[in-house]
Coordinates of C-alpha atoms and ligand atoms in Angstrom, one line a residue:
Chain J
M904 CA -7.8 -13.4 -35.5
P905 CA -4.7 -11.8 -37.1
D906 CA -4.7 -12.6 -40.8
A907 CA -2.5 -15.5 -42.0
D908 CA -0.1 -13.3 -44.1
A909 CA 0.8 -11.1 -41.2
L910 CA 1.3 -14.1 -39.0
Q911 CA 3.8 -15.6 -41.4
T912 CA 6.0 -12.5 -41.5
M913 CA 5.9 -12.0 -37.8
P914 CA 7.9 -14.4 -35.6
C915 CA 6.0 -15.9 -32.7
F916 CA 8.6 -14.6 -30.2
Q917 CA 11.9 -13.0 -29.8
L918 CA 14.8 -14.0 -27.5
K919 CA 16.5 -11.3 -25.7
G920 CA 19.4 -11.1 -23.4
A921 CA 18.4 -10.4 -19.8
N922 CA 20.2 -9.8 -16.7
V923 CA 17.9 -10.2 -13.7
P924 CA 18.7 -10.2 -10.1
L925 CA 18.2 -13.6 -8.4
T926 CA 18.6 -14.7 -4.9
A927 CA 21.0 -17.5 -4.4
L928 CA 20.4 -20.1 -1.7
E929 CA 23.7 -21.5 -0.8
L930 CA 23.1 -25.0 0.3
R931 CA 25.5 -26.6 2.7
Y932 CA 23.6 -29.8 3.3
F933 CA 20.0 -31.0 2.8
E934 CA 17.9 -32.3 5.5
V935 CA 14.1 -31.7 5.1
E936 CA 13.3 -30.5 8.6
A937 CA 16.4 -28.4 9.1
F938 CA 15.9 -26.9 5.7
E939 CA 12.3 -25.9 6.3
E940 CA 13.1 -24.6 9.7
T941 CA 15.9 -22.4 8.4
L942 CA 13.7 -21.2 5.6
R943 CA 10.9 -20.3 8.0
D944 CA 13.3 -18.4 10.2
K945 CA 14.6 -16.3 7.2
I946 CA 11.1 -15.5 6.1
R947 CA 10.0 -14.5 9.6
Q948 CA 12.8 -11.9 9.5
A949 CA 11.6 -10.3 6.3
P950 CA 8.2 -11.7 5.3
G951 CA 7.5 -9.5 2.3
F952 CA 11.0 -9.9 0.9
F953 CA 10.8 -13.5 -0.1
R954 CA 7.3 -13.6 -1.5
D955 CA 7.3 -15.0 -5.0
I956 CA 11.0 -14.6 -5.7
P957 CA 13.0 -16.8 -8.0
L958 CA 15.7 -18.8 -6.3
V959 CA 18.9 -20.3 -7.5
V960 CA 20.3 -23.2 -5.5
D961 CA 24.1 -22.7 -5.2
L962 CA 25.9 -25.9 -4.8
S963 CA 29.5 -24.6 -4.5
R964 CA 29.6 -25.1 -0.8
Y965 CA 27.5 -28.2 -0.7
K966 CA 29.1 -30.7 1.7
G967 CA 26.5 -33.4 2.0
P968 CA 26.4 -36.5 0.0
S969 CA 24.8 -36.2 -3.5
S970 CA 22.4 -39.0 -2.6
E971 CA 20.7 -36.7 -0.1
L972 CA 20.1 -33.9 -2.6
D973 CA 16.4 -34.4 -3.2
F974 CA 15.5 -31.5 -5.4
F975 CA 11.8 -32.5 -5.6
Q976 CA 11.5 -32.1 -1.8
L977 CA 13.5 -28.9 -1.8
I978 CA 11.4 -27.4 -4.6
G979 CA 8.2 -28.4 -2.8
I980 CA 9.2 -26.9 0.5
C981 CA 10.2 -23.6 -1.2
R982 CA 7.0 -23.5 -3.1
R983 CA 5.0 -24.0 0.1
H984 CA 6.6 -20.8 1.2
S985 CA 5.9 -19.0 -2.1
M986 CA 9.5 -19.1 -3.4
H987 CA 10.3 -20.6 -6.7
V988 CA 13.5 -22.6 -7.4
V989 CA 14.4 -22.0 -11.1
A990 CA 18.0 -23.2 -11.4
V991 CA 21.1 -24.7 -9.7
R992 CA 24.5 -23.2 -9.9
G993 CA 27.7 -25.2 -9.7
G994 CA 27.7 -28.7 -8.3
D995 CA 29.3 -31.8 -9.7
E996 CA 28.1 -33.9 -12.6
D997 CA 25.9 -36.1 -10.4
Q998 CA 24.3 -33.2 -8.8
Q999 CA 23.7 -31.5 -12.0
R1000 CA 22.0 -34.6 -13.4
L1001 CA 19.7 -34.7 -10.4
A1002 CA 18.9 -31.0 -11.0
R1003 CA 18.1 -31.6 -14.6
N1004 CA 15.8 -34.5 -13.7
A1005 CA 13.9 -32.0 -11.5
S1006 CA 13.5 -29.7 -14.5
L1007 CA 15.9 -27.1 -13.1
A1008 CA 18.1 -24.9 -15.3
L1009 CA 21.9 -25.2 -14.9
L1010 CA 23.9 -22.1 -14.3
P1011 CA 27.7 -22.0 -14.4
A1012 CA 29.3 -21.8 -11.0
S1013 CA 29.9 -18.3 -9.6
S1014 CA 33.4 -16.9 -10.1
R1015 CA 33.5 -14.9 -6.9
P1016 CA 32.5 -15.9 -3.4
E1017 CA 29.4 -14.4 -1.8
S1018 CA 28.8 -13.0 1.6
P1019 CA 26.8 -15.4 3.7
A1020 CA 23.4 -15.1 5.4
G1021 CA 20.4 -12.9 4.9
P1022 CA 18.2 -12.1 1.9
D1023 CA 21.2 -11.8 -0.5
Q1024 CA 19.8 -10.2 -3.6
E1025 CA 22.8 -10.7 -5.7
T1026 CA 23.0 -11.1 -9.4
A1027 CA 23.5 -14.5 -10.7
S1028 CA 25.0 -13.0 -13.8
Q1029 CA 25.2 -15.1 -16.8
D1030 CA 27.4 -12.8 -18.8
T1031 CA 30.7 -13.8 -17.0
P1032 CA 30.6 -17.6 -17.2
S1033 CA 33.5 -19.3 -15.4
P1034 CA 33.7 -23.0 -16.2
E1035 CA 35.5 -23.8 -13.0
P1036 CA 33.7 -24.1 -9.7
T1037 CA 35.6 -22.1 -7.2
A1038 CA 36.9 -23.9 -4.2
E1039 CA 37.8 -20.9 -2.2
A1040 CA 37.7 -21.2 1.6
A1041 CA 35.0 -19.6 3.6
R1042 CA 35.3 -15.8 3.8
P1043 CA 35.0 -13.6 6.8
V1044 CA 31.5 -12.4 7.5
E1045 CA 32.2 -8.7 6.7
Q1046 CA 33.4 -8.0 3.3
E1047 CA 35.9 -5.1 3.0
Q1048 CA 34.4 -2.0 1.6
T1049 CA 36.7 -0.4 -0.9
V1050 CA 34.1 1.8 -2.6
P1051 CA 31.5 3.9 -0.8
A1052 CA 28.4 1.8 -0.8
E1053 CA 25.3 3.1 -2.5
S1054 CA 23.0 4.7 0.0
R1055 CA 19.4 5.3 -0.6
L1056 CA 17.5 8.4 0.4
I1057 CA 13.7 8.4 0.9
T1058 CA 11.8 11.6 1.5
Q1059 CA 8.2 10.3 1.5
P1060 CA 6.6 8.4 4.3
V1061 CA 6.9 4.7 3.9
R1062 CA 3.3 3.5 4.2
S1063 CA 1.7 0.3 5.4
G1064 CA 2.2 -2.4 2.8
Q1065 CA 5.2 -0.7 1.2
Q1066 CA 8.8 -2.1 1.3
I1067 CA 12.0 -0.1 0.7
Y1068 CA 15.3 -1.8 0.2
A1069 CA 18.8 -0.5 0.0
P1070 CA 20.7 -3.6 -1.3
D1071 CA 24.2 -2.2 -1.1
G1072 CA 24.4 0.5 1.6
D1073 CA 22.6 2.7 4.1
L1074 CA 18.9 3.6 3.9
I1075 CA 18.1 7.1 5.0
I1076 CA 14.4 8.0 5.5
L1077 CA 13.4 11.6 6.1
A1078 CA 9.8 10.7 7.0
P1079 CA 7.9 8.2 9.2
V1080 CA 8.0 4.5 8.6
Q1081 CA 4.4 3.4 9.3
A1082 CA 3.1 0.4 11.0
G1083 CA 2.8 -2.4 8.4
A1084 CA 5.7 -1.0 6.3
E1085 CA 9.1 -2.7 6.0
V1086 CA 12.5 -1.1 5.4
L1087 CA 15.7 -3.1 4.7
A1088 CA 19.3 -2.2 4.1
A1089 CA 22.7 -3.9 3.7
G1090 CA 24.0 -1.2 5.9
N1091 CA 22.5 1.1 8.5
I1092 CA 19.0 2.5 8.6
H1093 CA 18.4 6.1 9.6
V1094 CA 14.8 7.2 10.2
Y1095 CA 14.3 10.9 10.8
G1096 CA 10.8 10.4 12.0
P1097 CA 9.0 7.7 14.0
L1098 CA 9.9 4.1 13.2
R1099 CA 6.5 2.3 13.5
G1100 CA 7.0 -0.6 11.1
R1101 CA 9.8 -3.1 10.6
A1102 CA 13.4 -2.2 10.1
L1103 CA 16.0 -4.8 9.1
A1104 CA 19.6 -3.5 8.9
G1105 CA 22.6 -5.5 7.8
V1106 CA 20.5 -8.0 5.8
H1107 CA 23.6 -9.5 4.2
G1108 CA 25.1 -10.2 7.6
R1109 CA 26.9 -7.1 8.6
H1110 CA 27.0 -7.2 12.4
T1111 CA 28.1 -3.6 12.7
A1112 CA 25.0 -2.2 11.1
R1113 CA 22.8 0.0 13.2
V1114 CA 19.3 1.4 13.2
F1115 CA 18.7 5.0 14.3
C1116 CA 15.3 6.6 14.7
Q1117 CA 13.7 9.6 16.1
S1118 CA 11.0 7.7 17.9
L1119 CA 11.2 3.9 18.5
E1120 CA 7.7 2.5 18.0
A1121 CA 8.8 -0.4 15.8
E1122 CA 7.0 -3.7 15.2
L1123 CA 10.4 -5.4 14.7
V1124 CA 14.0 -4.4 14.5
S1125 CA 16.6 -6.8 13.1
I1126 CA 20.4 -6.5 12.6
A1127 CA 22.2 -9.2 10.7
G1128 CA 19.3 -11.6 11.3
H1129 CA 19.1 -11.0 15.1
Y1130 CA 15.8 -9.4 15.9
K1131 CA 13.5 -8.1 18.6
I1132 CA 9.8 -7.6 18.2
S1133 CA 7.7 -4.7 19.6
E1134 CA 7.0 -6.4 22.9
D1135 CA 10.6 -6.8 23.7
L1136 CA 11.6 -3.4 22.4
Q1137 CA 9.1 -1.6 24.7
E1138 CA 11.3 -2.2 27.7
K1139 CA 13.8 0.5 26.8
G1140 CA 13.8 3.8 24.9
W1141 CA 10.2 3.3 23.6
K1142 CA 8.8 6.3 21.8
A1143 CA 12.0 8.1 22.3
P1144 CA 15.0 8.8 20.0
A1145 CA 17.1 5.6 19.9
Q1146 CA 19.8 3.6 18.3
I1147 CA 19.8 -0.1 18.1
Q1148 CA 23.0 -2.1 17.6
L1149 CA 24.2 -5.6 18.0
K1150 CA 26.2 -6.3 21.2
E1151 CA 27.4 -9.9 21.7
N1152 CA 24.7 -11.1 19.4
V1153 CA 21.9 -9.3 21.3
L1154 CA 20.1 -6.2 20.2
A1155 CA 20.9 -3.3 22.5
V1156 CA 18.8 -0.2 22.5
S1157 CA 20.4 3.1 23.7
P1158 CA 19.0 6.6 23.8
L1159 CA 20.1 9.1 21.1
A1160 CA 21.1 12.1 23.0
Chain X
M633 CA -10.2 20.0 -17.9
A634 CA -12.0 18.6 -14.9
K635 CA -10.3 17.9 -11.6
I636 CA -10.8 14.3 -10.6
I637 CA -11.3 13.8 -6.8
T638 CA -11.4 10.2 -5.5
V639 CA -13.1 9.5 -2.2
T640 CA -11.3 6.4 -0.8
S641 CA -10.4 4.7 2.4
G642 CA -9.4 1.0 2.2
K643 CA -11.7 0.1 5.1
G644 CA -15.3 -0.4 4.4
G645 CA -18.3 1.5 5.9
V646 CA -16.3 4.6 7.0
G647 CA -18.4 7.1 5.1
K648 CA -17.1 7.3 1.6
T649 CA -20.4 7.3 -0.2
T650 CA -21.9 9.8 2.4
T651 CA -18.8 11.9 1.7
S652 CA -19.0 11.6 -2.1
A653 CA -22.6 12.7 -2.1
S654 CA -21.9 15.7 0.1
I655 CA -18.7 16.9 -1.5
S656 CA -20.2 16.6 -5.0
T657 CA -23.3 18.4 -3.9
G658 CA -21.2 21.1 -2.2
L659 CA -19.0 21.7 -5.2
A660 CA -22.1 21.9 -7.5
R661 CA -23.8 24.3 -5.1
R662 CA -20.7 26.6 -5.3
G663 CA -21.4 26.8 -9.0
H664 CA -19.1 24.1 -10.5
K665 CA -20.4 21.7 -13.0
T666 CA -19.9 18.4 -11.1
V667 CA -20.4 14.7 -11.8
V668 CA -20.2 12.0 -9.1
I669 CA -19.4 8.5 -10.3
D670 CA -20.3 5.3 -8.3
F671 CA -17.3 2.9 -8.7
D672 CA -18.9 0.3 -6.4
V673 CA -20.1 -2.0 -9.1
G674 CA -22.4 -4.7 -7.7
L675 CA -23.5 -2.7 -4.7
R676 CA -24.9 0.7 -5.9
N677 CA -25.4 2.9 -2.9
L678 CA -24.8 6.4 -4.2
D679 CA -28.1 6.7 -6.1
L680 CA -29.9 5.9 -2.9
I681 CA -28.2 8.6 -1.0
M682 CA -28.7 11.0 -4.0
N683 CA -32.4 9.9 -4.2
C684 CA -32.3 9.0 -7.8
E685 CA -32.4 5.2 -7.7
R686 CA -35.8 5.2 -9.5
R687 CA -34.4 7.2 -12.4
V688 CA -31.5 4.8 -13.2
V689 CA -31.9 3.5 -16.7
Y690 CA -28.3 3.1 -17.9
D691 CA -25.2 2.9 -15.8
F692 CA -21.4 3.3 -15.8
V693 CA -20.8 -0.2 -17.2
N694 CA -23.4 0.3 -20.0
V695 CA -21.4 3.3 -21.1
I696 CA -18.0 1.5 -20.9
Q697 CA -19.4 -1.3 -23.0
G698 CA -20.9 1.0 -25.5
E699 CA -24.5 0.0 -24.8
A700 CA -25.4 3.6 -23.9
T701 CA -24.0 7.1 -24.4
L702 CA -22.9 9.2 -21.5
N703 CA -25.8 11.5 -22.0
Q704 CA -28.2 8.6 -21.7
A705 CA -26.6 7.4 -18.5
L706 CA -26.0 10.7 -16.6
I707 CA -28.8 11.6 -14.2
R708 CA -29.4 15.2 -13.5
D709 CA -29.8 16.0 -9.8
K710 CA -33.2 17.5 -9.0
R711 CA -32.1 19.8 -6.1
V712 CA -28.8 21.2 -7.2
N713 CA -28.2 22.7 -10.7
S714 CA -25.1 21.5 -12.5
L715 CA -24.9 18.2 -10.5
Y716 CA -25.0 14.9 -12.3
I717 CA -24.8 11.3 -11.1
L718 CA -23.3 8.4 -13.0
P719 CA -24.6 5.3 -11.2
A720 CA -22.9 1.9 -10.9
S721 CA -24.3 -1.3 -12.2
Q722 CA -25.9 -3.5 -9.7
T723 CA -25.7 -6.7 -11.8
R724 CA -22.2 -6.7 -13.4
E725 CA -18.9 -8.0 -12.2
K726 CA -16.3 -5.6 -10.9
E727 CA -14.0 -6.5 -13.8
A728 CA -16.4 -4.8 -16.1
L729 CA -14.6 -1.6 -15.2
T730 CA -11.8 -1.9 -17.7
F731 CA -8.9 0.4 -17.6
E732 CA -9.4 1.7 -21.1
G733 CA -13.2 2.0 -20.5
V734 CA -12.8 4.1 -17.4
E735 CA -10.2 6.3 -19.0
K736 CA -12.4 6.9 -22.0
V737 CA -15.4 7.9 -19.8
L738 CA -13.3 10.2 -17.6
N739 CA -11.8 11.8 -20.7
E740 CA -15.2 12.5 -22.2
L741 CA -16.5 13.9 -18.9
S742 CA -13.4 15.9 -18.5
E743 CA -14.3 18.0 -21.5
T744 CA -17.5 19.5 -20.0
F745 CA -17.2 19.2 -16.3
D746 CA -15.3 21.1 -13.7
Y747 CA -15.1 18.3 -11.1
I748 CA -15.4 14.6 -11.3
V749 CA -15.9 13.0 -7.9
C750 CA -15.3 9.2 -7.7
D751 CA -16.9 7.2 -5.0
S752 CA -14.5 4.3 -4.4
P753 CA -15.5 0.8 -3.2
A754 CA -13.8 -0.5 0.0
G755 CA -10.7 -2.6 -0.2
I756 CA -7.6 -2.4 -2.4
E757 CA -8.9 -4.6 -5.2
H758 CA -9.7 -3.8 -8.8
G759 CA -12.6 -1.4 -8.3
A760 CA -10.7 0.6 -5.7
L761 CA -7.6 0.7 -7.8
M762 CA -9.7 1.9 -10.8
A763 CA -11.3 4.6 -8.8
L764 CA -7.9 6.0 -7.6
Y765 CA -5.8 5.5 -10.6
F766 CA -6.9 8.6 -12.5
A767 CA -7.2 10.8 -9.4
D768 CA -5.8 14.4 -9.2
A769 CA -6.8 14.6 -5.5
A770 CA -7.8 12.0 -3.0
V771 CA -10.0 12.5 0.0
V772 CA -8.9 9.8 2.3
T773 CA -11.9 9.1 4.5
T774 CA -10.9 7.8 7.9
N775 CA -12.7 6.9 11.2
P776 CA -10.8 7.6 14.4
E777 CA -9.8 4.0 15.1
V778 CA -6.6 2.1 14.6
S779 CA -7.8 -0.3 11.8
S780 CA -9.2 2.5 9.7
V781 CA -6.0 4.6 10.1
R782 CA -3.9 1.6 9.1
D783 CA -6.0 1.1 5.9
S784 CA -5.9 4.7 5.0
D785 CA -2.1 4.6 5.3
R786 CA -2.1 1.6 3.0
I787 CA -4.2 3.5 0.4
L788 CA -1.8 6.5 0.6
G789 CA 1.0 4.2 -0.2
I790 CA -0.9 2.9 -3.2
L791 CA -1.6 6.5 -4.3
Q792 CA 2.1 7.2 -4.2
S793 CA 3.0 4.2 -6.3
K794 CA 0.2 3.0 -8.4
S795 CA -1.7 6.1 -9.5
R796 CA -1.5 7.6 -13.0
R797 CA 0.3 10.6 -11.6
A798 CA 2.9 8.4 -9.9
E799 CA 3.4 6.2 -12.9
K800 CA 3.8 9.1 -15.3
G801 CA 6.0 11.0 -12.9
L802 CA 3.6 14.0 -12.8
D803 CA 3.0 16.1 -9.7
P804 CA 1.8 13.7 -7.0
V805 CA -1.9 13.2 -6.2
E806 CA -3.1 15.8 -3.7
E807 CA -3.9 13.9 -0.5
Y808 CA -6.4 15.1 2.1
L809 CA -7.5 13.5 5.3
L810 CA -11.2 13.6 6.1
L811 CA -12.0 12.3 9.6
T812 CA -15.6 11.1 9.8
R813 CA -17.8 9.8 12.5
Y814 CA -15.9 11.8 15.0
N815 CA -17.2 11.7 18.5
P816 CA -15.5 14.2 20.8
D817 CA -17.0 12.6 23.9
R818 CA -15.6 9.2 23.1
V819 CA -12.2 10.8 22.2
E820 CA -12.1 12.4 25.7
R821 CA -12.9 9.1 27.3
G822 CA -10.0 7.6 25.4
E823 CA -12.2 5.3 23.4
M824 CA -11.3 6.8 20.0
L825 CA -8.2 8.4 18.5
S826 CA -8.1 12.2 18.5
V827 CA -7.8 14.4 15.5
E828 CA -4.2 15.1 16.5
D829 CA -3.4 11.4 16.8
V830 CA -4.8 10.6 13.3
S831 CA -3.2 13.6 11.6
D832 CA 0.0 12.9 13.3
I833 CA 0.1 9.3 12.1
L834 CA -1.0 9.9 8.5
A835 CA 0.9 13.1 8.1
I836 CA -1.3 14.6 5.3
P837 CA -3.3 17.9 5.4
L838 CA -6.6 17.8 7.3
L839 CA -9.6 18.6 5.0
G840 CA -12.3 18.2 7.6
V841 CA -13.7 16.5 10.7
I842 CA -17.3 15.3 10.4
P843 CA -18.9 14.6 13.7
E844 CA -20.8 11.4 14.3
S845 CA -24.4 12.3 14.1
Q846 CA -27.8 10.7 13.8
I847 CA -28.7 13.4 11.3
V848 CA -26.3 11.7 8.8
L849 CA -28.3 8.5 9.1
N850 CA -31.6 10.2 8.8
A851 CA -30.5 12.2 5.8
S852 CA -29.2 9.1 4.0
N853 CA -32.5 7.3 4.6
Q854 CA -34.3 10.2 3.1
G855 CA -32.0 10.3 0.1
L856 CA -30.6 13.7 1.0
P857 CA -26.9 14.5 1.0
V858 CA -26.3 15.7 4.5
I859 CA -24.5 18.8 3.4
L860 CA -28.0 20.1 2.4
E861 CA -29.0 20.0 6.1
D862 CA -27.6 23.5 6.6
E863 CA -28.5 23.7 10.3
S864 CA -26.7 20.4 11.3
D865 CA -23.2 20.0 12.6
A866 CA -22.4 17.4 10.1
G867 CA -23.8 19.5 7.2
Q868 CA -21.8 22.5 8.2
A869 CA -18.6 20.4 8.7
Y870 CA -19.0 19.1 5.1
D871 CA -19.5 22.6 3.8
D872 CA -16.3 23.7 5.5
A873 CA -14.5 20.7 4.0
V874 CA -15.7 21.6 0.5
A875 CA -14.6 25.2 1.0
R876 CA -11.1 24.1 2.1
L877 CA -10.9 21.8 -0.9
E878 CA -11.2 25.1 -2.9
G879 CA -8.4 26.7 -0.9
E880 CA -10.6 28.7 1.5
E881 CA -9.4 28.8 5.1
R882 CA -12.0 27.8 7.6
E883 CA -11.6 27.2 11.3
F884 CA -12.2 23.7 12.5
R885 CA -15.5 23.2 14.4
F886 CA -17.2 20.5 16.4
L887 CA -13.9 19.1 17.7
K888 CA -14.6 19.5 21.4
A889 CA -17.1 17.7 23.6
D890 CA -19.9 19.9 24.8
K891 CA -18.5 21.3 28.0
K892 CA -21.8 22.9 29.2
G893 CA -23.6 21.3 32.0
F894 CA -27.0 20.0 31.8
L895 CA -28.7 23.1 33.2
A896 CA -26.8 25.4 30.9
R897 CA -27.9 23.4 27.9
V898 CA -31.5 23.4 29.0
F899 CA -31.6 27.1 29.7
G900 CA -29.4 28.1 26.8
G901 CA -26.6 29.6 29.1
Ligands
ATP2234 N1 -20.8 11.2 10.3 C1 -21.5 10.2 10.4 N2 -22.3 10.0 11.5 C2 -23.1 8.9 11.6 N3 -23.2 7.9 10.7 C3 -22.5 8.0 9.6 C4 -21.6 9.1 9.4 N4 -21.0 9.0 8.2 C5 -21.5 7.8 7.7 N5 -22.4 7.3 8.5 C6 -23.1 6.0 8.3 O1 -22.2 4.9 8.2 C7 -22.7 4.0 7.3 C8 -21.7 3.8 6.2 O2 -21.5 5.0 5.4 P1 -21.2 4.9 3.9 O3 -22.1 4.0 3.1 O4 -21.1 6.4 3.4 O5 -19.8 4.3 4.0 P2 -18.9 3.7 2.8 O6 -17.5 4.0 3.2 O7 -19.3 4.3 1.5 O8 -19.2 2.2 2.9 P3 -18.7 1.1 1.8 O9 -17.3 0.8 2.1 O10 -19.6 -0.1 2.1 O11 -18.9 1.6 0.5 C9 -24.0 4.5 6.7 O12 -25.1 3.9 7.4 C10 -23.9 6.0 7.0 O13 -25.2 6.6 7.2
MG2235 MG1 -19.8 3.2 -0.3

């Protein structure tokens, strides 16, 4: 027991400003089965990625009726898949009241539109509040790149159970990616070694992203959410230098000469 | 300052305790003051292999909890000078190995010993993490099969991210592959992965290859670290591994199946 005097001079806690990355779930409509199906599909593409992450439900593109917005169901489904809804962002007064009833925090609507699809680890920043919900029209899939994106360089083997993520640009790995490991990038993935684990390029939806590796032995390769598992990859270029790209929404493997 | 060597694997039953016993005995036999610690709280195997189970009075957890001093708990080996054993508790919970407690014991041992060998429990839970956290070097004990290789890979990832050296940004933990229960006949028949396969996948330096041998089982049952069986393949392979651990170059032996025919073997051709 700390003595009583010390307790009185020491405050129980301190509040600090924090700016943590959150994943936004941009809800277009809510229908229990479709929602869970979509969620499952996302998780299948990047299982480790979604585990125990905090989620913000973004309502800026919500088109369904407010009456169908059952937050209790939504929270329950997410929790079943080990994701935690912590807040909503945007939405009208009715929707915000429903959210408050479900004990969710309210965040101001985002001032800038986001790129669709994928595990979008974007920052729901609270330091630039914009009172007005933006009503901008849907944006093209690929966002223009005006600055060179941050690439990430890894020189050590990526071991089973590890996950490496390049949230903004390319991921370059000068070592093997082992079975049971997972590498993800917003851009391309280059593996100067055997790719034995899972590689997910273009996780924010960039269709032009590619995966390159010195030996294709992958458990799974995904580009912008389109994926092939080991079984299907073995048909072509297996255990050889290869590049994988998206051609008419199908993953195509070609040899790296 | 002692060098802390953790014998680890992820997968169970691959030969960690056998290896800890032989490596610690080998280091002590080469003149280094060595202590081997059993981190497998609740199971306690090491003292059986070291043939000192009847001399255990206090254990690792007693020391951590301040119920005994290190000097009271350390058991001096009867065969090899300068070798000591710190046994595990058979009765306590794994959580009794607190971080601060383990650190304190290792620091104290570090003052007087040259080598501290840590025999890790299987898995990647608390006990295994405690055993590897303070490591300067790791002997990743692996059997030539896919599941064991996968678990070793996992452990290597943990060493790279969760060890003291990784957290403090020091030089990384030295990583060594020790392939045990290697059976060249079965490798040739394609029933087991080869040395090349395993080294290729794990991509760390090879410390040794210990052949699968009945002598290992016999030695364990007699409470004898197999490295003391100087005439045996397995004993010699462990001796080579210890020498390599100290930077000596030794050629790898016992990698090939016996090519001699039956007659040649019988008549010593
Ligand atoms: N080279 C070998 N040849 C034959 N048998 C062996 C060899 N190495 C170990 N063994 C046997 O395998 C069994 C398991 O060995 P050991 O107890 O050393 O493994 P361990 O990795 O410490 O197991 P645990 O994960 O349970 O702690 C023992 O019966 C041991 O005698
Ligand atoms: Mg053991």
